[in-house]
Coordinates of C-alpha atoms in Angstrom, one line a residue:
Chain A
M6 CA 96.3 125.2 123.2
R7 CA 99.2 123.4 121.7
G8 CA 99.9 124.5 118.1
F9 CA 97.6 127.5 118.0
R10 CA 100.2 130.1 116.8
P11 CA 101.7 128.1 113.9
F12 CA 98.3 127.0 112.8
L13 CA 96.9 130.6 112.9
V14 CA 99.9 131.7 110.8
K15 CA 99.1 129.0 108.3
E16 CA 95.4 130.1 108.2
L17 CA 96.4 133.7 107.6
R18 CA 98.8 132.7 104.8
E19 CA 96.0 130.6 103.3
V20 CA 93.7 133.6 103.3
A21 CA 96.3 135.7 101.5
R22 CA 97.2 133.0 99.0
T23 CA 93.9 131.4 98.0
W24 CA 90.4 132.4 96.8
R25 CA 89.6 133.6 100.3
I26 CA 91.5 136.9 99.7
W27 CA 89.2 137.7 96.8
V28 CA 85.7 136.8 97.9
L29 CA 85.0 138.7 101.0
P30 CA 87.3 141.7 100.4
S31 CA 86.0 142.0 96.8
I32 CA 82.4 142.1 97.9
V33 CA 83.0 144.5 100.8
L34 CA 85.3 146.9 98.8
F35 CA 82.9 146.9 95.8
F36 CA 80.0 148.0 97.9
A37 CA 82.1 150.3 100.0
L38 CA 83.3 152.2 96.9
S39 CA 80.1 152.0 94.8
G40 CA 77.6 152.8 97.7
P41 CA 78.3 156.6 98.0
L42 CA 78.4 157.0 94.2
L43 CA 75.1 155.1 93.8
A44 CA 73.6 157.3 96.5
K45 CA 74.7 160.4 94.6
V46 CA 73.5 159.4 91.2
M47 CA 70.3 157.5 92.0
P48 CA 68.1 160.5 92.4
E49 CA 69.3 161.9 89.1
I50 CA 68.7 158.6 87.4
L51 CA 65.2 158.6 88.7
R52 CA 64.6 162.2 87.8
S53 CA 65.9 161.6 84.2
M54 CA 63.1 159.1 83.7
S55 CA 60.4 160.8 81.7
S56 CA 57.0 161.3 83.3
E57 CA 55.6 159.2 80.5
Q58 CA 57.7 156.2 81.6
L59 CA 56.3 156.7 85.1
G60 CA 52.7 157.0 83.9
G61 CA 52.6 160.8 84.3
A62 CA 53.8 160.8 87.9
V63 CA 56.4 163.4 88.9
I64 CA 59.1 162.3 91.4
Q65 CA 60.1 164.8 94.0
L66 CA 63.4 163.7 95.6
P67 CA 65.5 165.5 98.2
E68 CA 69.1 166.2 97.4
P69 CA 71.2 163.2 98.5
T70 CA 73.5 163.6 101.5
W71 CA 76.3 161.7 103.2
R72 CA 73.5 159.9 105.2
D73 CA 72.3 158.2 102.0
A74 CA 75.8 157.0 101.3
Y75 CA 76.2 155.6 104.8
A76 CA 72.7 154.0 104.4
Q77 CA 74.0 152.1 101.4
W78 CA 77.0 150.8 103.4
V79 CA 74.9 149.7 106.3
K80 CA 72.3 148.0 104.1
N81 CA 75.0 146.1 102.2
L82 CA 76.8 145.0 105.4
T83 CA 73.6 143.8 107.1
Q84 CA 72.3 142.0 104.1
I85 CA 74.7 141.0 101.3
V86 CA 77.9 140.8 103.3
T87 CA 76.2 138.9 106.1
F88 CA 74.9 136.3 103.6
A89 CA 78.4 136.1 102.0
L90 CA 79.8 135.3 105.4
L91 CA 77.3 132.6 106.0
I92 CA 78.1 130.9 102.7
M93 CA 81.8 131.4 102.8
L94 CA 82.3 130.2 106.4
G95 CA 80.4 126.9 106.0
G96 CA 83.6 125.1 105.1
T97 CA 85.7 126.5 108.0
V98 CA 86.3 123.1 109.6
A99 CA 84.3 120.8 107.4
S100 CA 86.4 121.3 104.2
E101 CA 89.7 120.4 106.0
V102 CA 88.1 117.3 107.6
R103 CA 86.6 116.2 104.3
S104 CA 89.8 116.7 102.3
G105 CA 92.0 114.9 104.8
T106 CA 94.3 117.9 105.6
A107 CA 92.9 118.0 109.1
V108 CA 94.2 114.5 109.8
M109 CA 97.7 115.4 108.7
V110 CA 97.7 118.4 111.1
L111 CA 95.9 116.7 114.0
T112 CA 98.4 113.8 114.1
K113 CA 101.1 116.4 115.0
P114 CA 101.2 118.0 118.4
V115 CA 98.3 120.3 117.7
S116 CA 95.3 120.2 120.0
R117 CA 91.8 120.1 118.4
T118 CA 90.9 123.2 120.4
A119 CA 93.8 125.1 118.9
F120 CA 92.7 123.9 115.4
V121 CA 89.2 125.2 115.8
L122 CA 90.0 128.4 117.5
A123 CA 92.8 129.3 115.1
K124 CA 90.4 129.0 112.3
A125 CA 87.8 131.1 114.0
A126 CA 90.4 133.7 114.9
A127 CA 91.7 133.9 111.3
N128 CA 88.1 134.3 110.0
A129 CA 87.3 137.0 112.6
L130 CA 90.5 138.9 111.7
L131 CA 89.7 138.7 108.0
V132 CA 86.2 140.0 108.6
A133 CA 87.3 142.8 110.9
V134 CA 90.2 144.0 108.7
T135 CA 88.1 143.9 105.6
T136 CA 85.2 145.7 107.2
L137 CA 87.4 148.4 108.6
I138 CA 89.1 149.0 105.2
G139 CA 85.6 149.0 103.6
A140 CA 84.4 151.5 106.1
A141 CA 87.4 153.7 105.5
C142 CA 86.8 153.5 101.8
T143 CA 83.1 154.4 102.2
W144 CA 84.1 157.4 104.4
G145 CA 86.7 158.6 101.8
V146 CA 84.4 158.3 98.8
T147 CA 81.5 159.9 100.7
L148 CA 83.8 162.8 101.6
A149 CA 84.9 163.2 98.0
V150 CA 81.4 163.0 96.6
F151 CA 79.4 164.9 99.2
G152 CA 82.1 167.1 100.7
E153 CA 81.0 166.0 104.2
A154 CA 81.5 162.7 106.0
P155 CA 81.1 162.7 109.8
L156 CA 82.9 159.7 111.4
R157 CA 80.6 158.8 114.3
P158 CA 77.4 158.0 112.2
L159 CA 79.6 155.6 110.2
A160 CA 81.7 154.1 113.0
E161 CA 78.8 153.2 115.4
P162 CA 76.7 151.1 112.9
T163 CA 79.9 149.5 111.6
A164 CA 81.1 148.6 115.1
V165 CA 77.7 147.1 116.0
W166 CA 77.7 145.0 112.8
L167 CA 81.2 143.8 113.6
A168 CA 79.9 142.5 117.0
F169 CA 77.2 140.7 115.1
A170 CA 79.7 139.4 112.6
A171 CA 81.8 138.0 115.4
L172 CA 78.8 135.9 116.4
V173 CA 78.3 134.8 112.8
V174 CA 82.0 133.6 112.7
A175 CA 81.5 131.7 116.0
L176 CA 78.2 130.2 114.9
M177 CA 79.6 129.2 111.5
T178 CA 82.6 127.5 113.2
L179 CA 80.1 125.5 115.2
T180 CA 77.9 124.5 112.3
S181 CA 81.0 123.6 110.3
V182 CA 82.0 121.2 113.1
L183 CA 78.5 119.8 113.4
V184 CA 77.7 119.3 109.7
P185 CA 80.3 117.4 107.6
S186 CA 79.6 119.1 104.4
P187 CA 80.5 122.8 103.8
S188 CA 77.2 123.5 101.9
G189 CA 75.2 121.8 104.7
A190 CA 77.0 123.9 107.3
A191 CA 76.2 127.0 105.3
G192 CA 72.6 126.0 105.0
L193 CA 72.3 125.5 108.8
G194 CA 73.9 128.9 109.2
V195 CA 71.3 130.5 106.9
G196 CA 68.6 128.7 108.9
I197 CA 69.9 130.1 112.2
Y198 CA 70.0 133.6 110.6
A199 CA 66.5 133.3 109.3
A200 CA 65.3 132.2 112.8
M201 CA 67.1 135.3 114.3
T202 CA 65.3 137.7 111.8
I203 CA 62.0 136.2 112.9
L204 CA 63.0 136.6 116.5
A205 CA 63.7 140.2 115.8
L206 CA 59.9 140.8 115.3
W207 CA 59.5 140.2 119.1
G208 CA 60.2 143.3 121.1
W209 CA 61.7 141.6 124.1
A210 CA 64.1 139.6 121.9
V211 CA 65.2 142.9 120.3
E212 CA 66.0 144.4 123.7
H213 CA 67.7 141.3 125.2
T214 CA 69.2 139.0 122.5
P215 CA 71.6 139.1 119.6
A216 CA 68.5 139.6 117.3
G217 CA 68.5 143.2 118.5
L218 CA 71.8 143.8 116.6
L219 CA 70.1 143.0 113.3
G220 CA 68.3 146.3 113.0
A221 CA 70.6 148.3 115.3
P222 CA 73.0 149.6 112.7
G223 CA 70.2 151.1 110.6
A224 CA 68.6 152.6 113.7
L225 CA 71.9 154.2 114.9
L226 CA 72.4 155.7 111.5
A227 CA 68.9 157.2 111.7
G228 CA 69.9 158.9 114.9
E229 CA 67.9 156.6 117.2
R230 CA 69.3 155.1 120.4
P231 CA 68.4 151.4 120.2
P232 CA 68.9 149.2 123.3
L233 CA 72.5 147.8 122.9
A234 CA 73.8 146.7 126.3
W235 CA 71.9 143.4 126.5
P236 CA 72.1 142.5 122.8
L237 CA 75.9 143.1 122.9
A238 CA 76.3 141.2 126.1
T239 CA 74.2 138.2 124.9
T240 CA 76.0 138.3 121.6
A241 CA 79.4 138.0 123.2
A242 CA 78.1 135.2 125.5
A243 CA 76.5 133.4 122.5
A244 CA 79.8 133.6 120.6
V245 CA 81.8 132.2 123.5
V246 CA 79.3 129.4 124.0
A247 CA 79.3 128.6 120.2
L248 CA 83.1 128.4 120.2
A249 CA 83.2 126.3 123.3
A250 CA 80.6 123.9 121.9
A251 CA 82.6 123.7 118.6
T252 CA 85.8 122.8 120.4
L253 CA 84.1 120.3 122.6
V254 CA 82.3 118.6 119.8
F255 CA 85.4 118.5 117.6
S256 CA 87.6 117.2 120.4
R257 CA 85.2 114.2 120.8
R258 CA 84.8 113.6 117.0
E259 CA 86.5 110.6 115.5
L260 CA 88.3 111.5 112.3
Chain B
M21 CA 113.4 105.5 123.8
A22 CA 111.7 105.7 127.2
S23 CA 109.6 102.5 126.8
E24 CA 110.6 99.0 125.8
S25 CA 107.5 98.7 123.7
A26 CA 106.9 101.4 121.2
I27 CA 103.3 100.3 120.8
E28 CA 101.1 98.3 123.1
L29 CA 97.5 97.3 122.5
R30 CA 95.7 95.4 125.2
S31 CA 92.3 93.8 124.5
V32 CA 91.4 96.6 122.1
T33 CA 88.0 96.4 120.6
K34 CA 86.5 98.9 118.2
R35 CA 82.9 98.8 117.1
F36 CA 81.1 100.9 114.5
G37 CA 77.5 100.2 115.4
D38 CA 77.0 96.5 115.0
V39 CA 80.3 96.1 113.0
V40 CA 83.3 94.9 115.0
A41 CA 86.3 96.4 113.3
L42 CA 88.8 95.2 115.9
D43 CA 88.0 92.3 118.2
A44 CA 90.0 92.1 121.5
V45 CA 93.3 92.9 119.8
D46 CA 96.6 92.4 121.7
L47 CA 99.7 93.7 120.0
E48 CA 103.1 94.6 121.2
V49 CA 105.7 96.3 119.0
P50 CA 109.2 96.3 120.6
A51 CA 111.1 99.6 120.2
G52 CA 113.7 99.8 117.5
R53 CA 112.0 97.1 115.2
I54 CA 110.7 97.4 111.7
F55 CA 107.3 95.9 112.2
G56 CA 104.9 94.9 109.4
F57 CA 101.2 95.0 110.0
L58 CA 99.7 92.7 107.4
G59 CA 96.2 92.0 106.5
P60 CA 93.8 91.9 103.6
N61 CA 91.7 94.9 102.7
G62 CA 89.1 95.6 105.5
A63 CA 91.1 93.6 108.1
G64 CA 91.2 96.6 110.5
K65 CA 94.7 97.9 109.7
T66 CA 93.7 101.5 109.2
T67 CA 91.3 101.4 112.1
T68 CA 94.2 100.3 114.3
I69 CA 96.4 103.1 113.0
R70 CA 93.6 105.6 113.7
L71 CA 93.6 104.4 117.3
L72 CA 97.4 104.7 117.5
T73 CA 97.3 108.3 116.3
G74 CA 94.4 109.4 118.5
L75 CA 92.1 110.0 115.6
A76 CA 89.7 107.5 117.1
R77 CA 88.9 106.0 120.5
P78 CA 88.8 102.3 121.3
T79 CA 85.4 101.0 122.4
S80 CA 87.3 99.0 125.0
G81 CA 90.8 98.2 125.9
T82 CA 93.9 100.3 126.2
V83 CA 96.3 101.8 123.6
Q84 CA 99.8 102.9 124.5
V85 CA 102.2 104.7 122.2
L86 CA 105.7 105.4 123.3
G87 CA 104.5 104.9 126.9
C88 CA 101.7 107.4 126.6
E89 CA 98.1 106.4 126.9
V90 CA 96.2 107.3 123.7
P91 CA 94.1 109.2 123.0
D92 CA 94.3 111.0 126.4
G93 CA 98.1 111.4 126.2
A94 CA 98.2 111.6 122.4
A95 CA 99.7 115.1 122.3
D96 CA 102.8 114.0 124.2
A97 CA 103.1 110.8 122.1
L98 CA 102.5 112.6 118.8
A99 CA 105.4 114.9 119.4
R100 CA 107.7 111.9 118.9
V101 CA 105.7 110.2 116.2
G102 CA 105.8 110.5 112.4
Y103 CA 102.7 109.5 110.6
L104 CA 101.8 109.0 106.9
P105 CA 98.2 108.1 106.1
D106 CA 97.3 105.9 103.2
V107 CA 96.3 108.8 101.1
P108 CA 98.2 111.9 102.3
A109 CA 96.4 115.2 101.8
F110 CA 98.2 118.5 101.7
Y111 CA 97.4 122.2 101.3
D112 CA 97.5 122.5 97.5
W113 CA 98.6 126.2 97.6
M114 CA 101.9 125.4 99.4
T115 CA 105.1 124.2 97.8
G116 CA 106.7 121.1 99.2
E117 CA 109.3 123.1 101.1
E118 CA 106.6 125.4 102.6
Y119 CA 104.7 122.3 103.8
L120 CA 107.7 120.8 105.5
L121 CA 108.5 124.2 107.2
F122 CA 104.8 124.3 108.3
V123 CA 105.1 120.8 109.8
A124 CA 108.3 121.9 111.5
S125 CA 106.5 124.9 113.1
L126 CA 103.9 122.5 114.5
F127 CA 106.7 120.6 116.2
A128 CA 108.2 123.9 117.3
L129 CA 111.5 123.1 115.7
P130 CA 114.1 126.0 115.6
E131 CA 114.0 127.7 112.2
R132 CA 117.6 126.7 111.3
T133 CA 117.0 123.0 112.1
A134 CA 113.7 123.1 110.2
R135 CA 115.4 124.5 107.1
E136 CA 118.3 122.1 107.2
R137 CA 116.0 119.1 107.7
A138 CA 113.6 120.2 105.0
A139 CA 116.4 120.5 102.5
V140 CA 117.8 117.0 103.4
L141 CA 114.3 115.4 103.2
L142 CA 113.3 117.1 100.0
E143 CA 116.5 115.9 98.5
A144 CA 115.9 112.4 99.7
A145 CA 112.3 112.5 98.4
G146 CA 113.5 113.7 95.0
L147 CA 111.7 117.0 95.4
A148 CA 114.6 119.3 95.8
G149 CA 114.2 122.3 93.5
V150 CA 110.6 121.6 92.7
R151 CA 108.9 125.0 92.8
T152 CA 105.5 123.7 91.7
R153 CA 102.7 124.0 94.2
I154 CA 101.6 120.7 95.8
G155 CA 98.3 121.0 93.8
G156 CA 100.4 120.2 90.7
Y157 CA 102.1 117.1 92.2
S158 CA 101.6 113.6 90.9
R159 CA 100.4 110.9 93.3
G160 CA 103.9 109.5 93.7
M161 CA 105.3 112.9 94.4
K162 CA 102.7 113.4 97.1
Q163 CA 103.5 110.1 98.6
R164 CA 107.2 110.9 98.8
L165 CA 106.4 114.3 100.3
G166 CA 104.2 112.5 102.8
I167 CA 107.1 110.4 103.9
A168 CA 109.3 113.4 104.1
Q169 CA 106.8 115.3 106.4
A170 CA 106.5 112.2 108.6
L171 CA 110.3 112.4 109.2
M172 CA 110.5 116.1 109.9
N173 CA 110.5 115.7 113.7
A174 CA 113.1 112.9 113.5
P175 CA 110.5 110.6 115.1
D176 CA 111.1 107.8 117.6
L177 CA 108.2 106.0 116.0
L178 CA 107.2 106.1 112.4
I179 CA 103.7 104.9 111.5
L180 CA 103.1 104.3 107.8
D181 CA 99.8 103.3 106.4
E182 CA 100.3 101.4 103.1
P183 CA 103.3 103.6 102.2
T184 CA 104.2 101.8 99.0
S185 CA 100.8 101.2 97.5
A186 CA 100.7 104.3 95.3
L187 CA 104.3 104.0 94.1
D188 CA 105.9 102.6 91.0
P189 CA 108.6 99.8 91.4
I190 CA 111.4 102.3 91.7
G191 CA 109.5 104.5 94.1
R192 CA 108.7 101.4 96.1
K193 CA 112.3 100.3 96.3
E194 CA 113.3 103.8 97.5
V195 CA 110.8 103.8 100.2
L196 CA 111.7 100.4 101.4
D197 CA 115.4 101.3 101.4
M198 CA 114.5 104.4 103.4
I199 CA 112.7 102.2 105.9
V200 CA 115.7 99.8 106.2
A201 CA 117.9 102.9 106.7
L202 CA 115.9 103.8 109.8
K203 CA 116.7 100.5 111.5
G204 CA 118.1 101.0 114.9
K205 CA 117.2 104.7 114.8
A206 CA 113.5 104.5 115.1
T207 CA 110.7 102.0 115.4
V208 CA 108.8 101.7 112.1
F209 CA 105.3 100.3 112.1
F210 CA 103.9 100.0 108.7
S211 CA 100.7 98.4 107.3
T212 CA 100.7 96.8 104.0
H213 CA 99.0 94.1 101.9
I214 CA 102.1 93.8 99.7
L215 CA 103.7 90.9 101.4
A216 CA 106.9 91.0 99.4
D217 CA 107.6 94.4 100.9
A218 CA 107.1 93.2 104.5
E219 CA 109.2 90.1 103.8
R220 CA 112.0 92.3 102.5
V221 CA 112.3 94.8 105.3
C222 CA 110.5 93.6 108.4
D223 CA 112.0 92.1 111.6
E224 CA 108.6 91.1 112.9
V225 CA 105.1 91.0 111.6
A226 CA 101.5 90.7 112.8
I227 CA 98.8 89.3 110.6
L228 CA 95.4 90.7 111.1
D229 CA 92.2 89.4 109.6
R230 CA 88.6 90.4 110.3
G231 CA 89.7 92.5 113.3
R232 CA 91.7 89.7 114.9
V233 CA 95.5 89.2 115.2
L234 CA 96.1 85.7 113.8
A235 CA 99.8 85.7 114.5
Q236 CA 102.6 87.9 115.6
A237 CA 106.2 86.8 115.4
A238 CA 109.6 87.4 113.7
V239 CA 109.3 86.7 109.9
D240 CA 111.7 83.6 110.1
E241 CA 109.8 82.2 113.1
L242 CA 106.5 82.5 111.2
R243 CA 108.0 80.7 108.2
S244 CA 109.3 77.9 110.4
R245 CA 105.9 77.6 112.1
A246 CA 104.4 77.1 108.7
G247 CA 106.7 74.1 108.1
A248 CA 108.9 73.3 105.2
K249 CA 107.9 72.4 101.7
V250 CA 109.6 69.5 100.0
A251 CA 109.5 69.0 96.3
L252 CA 110.2 65.4 95.0
E253 CA 110.7 64.2 91.5
V254 CA 110.3 60.5 91.2
A255 CA 111.3 57.9 88.6
G256 CA 108.7 55.1 88.7
D257 CA 105.3 54.8 90.3
A258 CA 104.8 58.4 91.6
E259 CA 101.2 57.7 92.5
A260 CA 102.2 54.9 95.0
V261 CA 104.9 57.2 96.5
E262 CA 102.3 59.9 96.9
R263 CA 100.0 57.6 98.8
V264 CA 102.6 56.5 101.2
V265 CA 104.0 60.0 101.7
A266 CA 100.5 61.4 102.4
A267 CA 100.0 58.8 105.2
A268 CA 103.3 59.7 106.9
P269 CA 102.8 61.5 110.3
W270 CA 105.1 64.4 109.3
C271 CA 103.1 65.1 106.1
R272 CA 100.5 67.9 106.2
T273 CA 99.6 67.8 102.5
A274 CA 100.9 66.1 99.4
T275 CA 100.0 67.1 95.9
R276 CA 101.2 65.3 92.7
S277 CA 101.6 66.6 89.2
G278 CA 103.0 63.9 87.0
A279 CA 106.3 62.7 88.5
R280 CA 106.5 65.7 90.7
I281 CA 105.2 65.6 94.3
E282 CA 105.0 68.6 96.6
V283 CA 104.9 67.9 100.3
Q284 CA 104.1 70.3 103.1
A285 CA 106.1 68.8 106.0
S286 CA 105.7 69.6 109.6
D287 CA 109.0 68.0 110.4
L288 CA 111.6 68.5 107.7
A289 CA 114.2 66.3 109.3
A290 CA 111.8 63.3 109.5
A291 CA 110.9 63.8 105.9
Q292 CA 114.6 63.9 104.8
R293 CA 115.1 60.7 106.8
E294 CA 112.1 58.7 105.6
V295 CA 111.6 59.7 102.0
P296 CA 114.4 57.4 100.6
A297 CA 113.0 54.4 102.4
I298 CA 109.5 55.2 101.1
L299 CA 110.9 55.4 97.5
A300 CA 112.8 52.1 98.0
G301 CA 109.6 50.4 99.3
A302 CA 107.6 51.6 96.3
G303 CA 110.4 50.6 93.9
A304 CA 110.8 54.1 92.7
G305 CA 113.9 56.2 92.0
L306 CA 114.7 59.7 93.2
V307 CA 115.4 62.3 90.5
R308 CA 115.3 65.3 92.7
F309 CA 114.8 66.2 96.4
E310 CA 114.4 69.9 97.1
T311 CA 113.4 71.7 100.3
V312 CA 111.7 75.0 99.7
E313 CA 111.2 77.6 102.5
P314 CA 107.6 78.9 102.5
T315 CA 107.3 82.5 101.6
L316 CA 105.5 85.0 103.9
E317 CA 102.8 85.0 101.3
E318 CA 102.2 81.3 101.7
V319 CA 102.2 81.7 105.5
F320 CA 99.7 84.6 105.2
V321 CA 97.4 82.7 102.8
E322 CA 97.5 79.7 105.1
L323 CA 96.7 81.6 108.2
V324 CA 94.0 83.8 106.6
G325 CA 92.6 80.8 104.8
K326 CA 92.3 78.8 108.0
A327 CA 90.6 81.8 109.8
S328 CA 88.0 82.1 107.2

């Protein structure tokens, strides 16, 4: 993997010095910080609505807890942040090929495998660090707002989502190699995600495939023990296959 | 340099579907030369360069760069190659110096060497002290940075695709001077359709048209192959002189404009010998006899014109 390290360093510097540092971290941190506050004030907002506005209905809501704050975090991770990843990572390889910067790099002693894997590694690192910082923020704000914030109910769903996010990074690396336009690659990624959500309606798929990880964070937060061994193993395998396919296809591609 | 030939193409064909971009091309670039790769737009110059740099694969035939088979051995070859594409693209968020240091890291150069070389090359490119990010560079600045990055690894072979096409006359002169300065230190292979540039700096050229190499030779040899041009100015019956000259075995073409006759001669010595006799026979006097060496442009136009 000639050239992996210097190219990874360039990728990380690019994250720090371009729009990439603002998009994902901004989204994650916004929801991480606002989620617990929203969980706290939402029942009061609803209660403050007059019964006339609600057609005479009276709303009975339980007092919010740390669990509601964590539920906001998990919901945002599995929906909004996942979609942001799909859109953002569409240009992983495609944008460099399209702009011509890939040609400048790949005519130096840098293997195409190193080029693809360094990009995937930088994206995975960005997602992991951002998510961990976001989770820490959610934990801190939840503790401040609710006076109680157990670690395990937050850590388990976040870890499971991170495993799913690693698959998203690998799949988006592949789609970005397969489709020459960043928006086209993002569209293909959204299509694959939609197919997985449909697959998640099938019990066997939930127990044995990465589709099982879609609902697992919510289930873990609710105190359930969803099947995780097979979904995690197949997710890891699918990520490796996607990255291997991406490097193979890119190595044979004429630029 | 390990190999006597810096570049060797043997029966290289490249097809894109039904389109034949390169048709059984044979090309040999001796090490240490400044080699011009000439051809009109669409001749296949950039396709050839993409094969040399491992960006594309030949449909058939073999490509060797610095003794390494390409694309399979491209990584070893590319460690000793500098390359500038026709439109270089950079990371806009970097400064020129940062880009050169990034390139140095790809070649695994020691940091001190990298910094020293970057400083020298930025100075040579007229970019020393420029703190603007590359995104704010003009096209000419990008072209000069492109040349600087191609030299970061002190290459044995420098491949330049139309290096002067985006530059103003002063920038063009600087680039050509730089190419000349590399003579004896590296092989320079550069494609161009600006024939005056090739004529000025190249030891040897190949002329490509529609995917075929029409000629490969030293510039002087190509000119002599094309034959000499003789310009006559006649006092008297120029029309009669033109008729006799046109019938001479050494005359390829003869064109008259008033008293002036231009003759393309395949054998200059024979023309010099026989023209006075022809003039005397026609009862005409000689005002001027001038031999004009054909330019590379004339050779190019003749070869490409014949091919089409």
